[in-house]
Amino acid sequence: MTSSKSKKPVASWLDYDFFENEAIKCLTVILRTVGCQWRKCTMCGYWQESADISQADILAQLEHSLRTSPDEEFILKIFTSGSFLDEREISSGTRREIARMVETRKEIKKLVVETRPEFVSAEKIADLKAVEHLELAIGLETADDFIRSNYINKGFSFDDYRTAARIVNECGATVKTYLLLKPPFVSEKKAIEDVIKSADLVSDYSSTISLNLCNVQKYTRLEYLWKRRYYRPPWLWSAVDAIKEIKNKRDVVVMSDPVGAGHKRGPHNCGSCDFVVKEAIKEFNVTQDLGVLERLEAVDCECKEVWQALLKFDDFLFCSNLG
Ligand code: SF4
Ligand SMILES: [Zn+2]
């Protein structure tokens, strides 16, 4: 790793999020760190972004990204492709320094960081006490222990998540829970049912539910399955269906960043209607207005019937992996 690369983040970009009932700018920074210790989830290739990085480099990466931060109010998301509360990735001293950087920038309305549940403790969250609105994002993926353990290989239980979420809430921070739409070996229909049921079970702990539409990353076990046609990423119609169902029932912010939408490795429909559905999901993210998704009922694309038939026969046929 050259020193110039270690002082720049993997990526950073500006887009919009939803905060206090309105759209707000959002700066996302992906810091390069030593990476996730677990590295065993079937769909994850984030370990490829890790490197031997010092704590000083991490602060330099963040400073580099903040140079292009907006002048108006915004949300700052700092992701490490691992766990922000893992001491091996981000030390306690670095966390406190980052909290000070956030505190001095009054435009930052909220800081979002990600962590596995085993790293959550009141002491570590206290490192970030200077941050006025802190959100801890936890990749639970599903409330179903069997799916999480056997198909995703996540390495923690729903109880571990609940314990961590309670600590976060008791510390006065909020929880964002990631749910994965369509892990491997789960049919399209079961995948929709699983995220809806999971949303029910996490909504007491979460102020935001983020639906991650599974995409096929390089050099992962999921890619191995996908190349052999044992896996097809979720249909965008499934995402719309799940978002509508989850949002309809609860007072929770529901987000879904349609990463890779319309591409064969990402969530996709037939190719003709992907763009309009993807744009509707993005608009829903920043408005939380279900009307945006309901208007998609007027999209008269032939693939909708194929998708509906697939849901009907999904339990009998393994054709959800085709197309
Ligand atoms: S999904 Fe998260 S916990 Fe799993 S290997 Fe990737 S970074 Fe680690
Ligand atoms: Zn279509």
PDB file of N, CA and C and ligand atoms in Angstrom, residues 237 269-274 301-304, ligand 2:
ATOM      1  N   TRP A 237     -39.161  -5.935  -8.427  1.00  0.00           N
ATOM      2  CA  TRP A 237     -40.571  -6.001  -8.000  1.00  0.00           C
ATOM      3  C   TRP A 237     -40.658  -6.552  -6.579  1.00  0.00           C
ATOM      4  N   ASN A 269     -35.046  -6.596 -12.945  1.00  0.00           N
ATOM      5  CA  ASN A 269     -36.254  -7.140 -13.565  1.00  0.00           C
ATOM      6  C   ASN A 269     -35.889  -7.643 -14.947  1.00  0.00           C
ATOM      7  N   CYS A 270     -36.565  -7.076 -15.969  1.00  0.00           N
ATOM      8  CA  CYS A 270     -36.360  -7.607 -17.328  1.00  0.00           C
ATOM      9  C   CYS A 270     -35.361  -6.791 -18.133  1.00  0.00           C
ATOM     10  N   GLY A 271     -34.985  -5.641 -17.652  1.00  0.00           N
ATOM     11  CA  GLY A 271     -34.113  -4.767 -18.436  1.00  0.00           C
ATOM     12  C   GLY A 271     -34.876  -3.546 -18.932  1.00  0.00           C
ATOM     13  N   SER A 272     -36.166  -3.723 -19.279  1.00  0.00           N
ATOM     14  CA  SER A 272     -36.947  -2.593 -19.807  1.00  0.00           C
ATOM     15  C   SER A 272     -37.462  -1.680 -18.695  1.00  0.00           C
ATOM     16  N   CYS A 273     -37.863  -2.283 -17.593  1.00  0.00           N
ATOM     17  CA  CYS A 273     -38.516  -1.481 -16.544  1.00  0.00           C
ATOM     18  C   CYS A 273     -37.597  -1.202 -15.357  1.00  0.00           C
ATOM     19  N   ASP A 274     -36.362  -1.691 -15.413  1.00  0.00           N
ATOM     20  CA  ASP A 274     -35.478  -1.568 -14.245  1.00  0.00           C
ATOM     21  C   ASP A 274     -35.255  -0.112 -13.827  1.00  0.00           C
ATOM     22  N   CYS A 301     -45.366  -3.576 -17.526  1.00  0.00           N
ATOM     23  CA  CYS A 301     -44.278  -4.324 -18.162  1.00  0.00           C
ATOM     24  C   CYS A 301     -44.600  -5.814 -18.102  1.00  0.00           C
ATOM     25  N   GLU A 302     -44.297  -6.502 -19.190  1.00  0.00           N
ATOM     26  CA  GLU A 302     -44.639  -7.934 -19.275  1.00  0.00           C
ATOM     27  C   GLU A 302     -43.970  -8.761 -18.173  1.00  0.00           C
ATOM     28  N   CYS A 303     -42.823  -8.283 -17.689  1.00  0.00           N
ATOM     29  CA  CYS A 303     -42.082  -9.093 -16.719  1.00  0.00           C
ATOM     30  C   CYS A 303     -42.803  -9.196 -15.381  1.00  0.00           C
ATOM     31  N   LYS A 304     -43.750  -8.298 -15.149  1.00  0.00           N
ATOM     32  CA  LYS A 304     -44.461  -8.359 -13.868  1.00  0.00           C
ATOM     33  C   LYS A 304     -45.227  -9.685 -13.749  1.00  0.00           C
TER      34      LYS A 304
HETATM   35 ZN    ZN B   2     -39.979  -5.385 -16.893  1.00  0.00          ZN
END
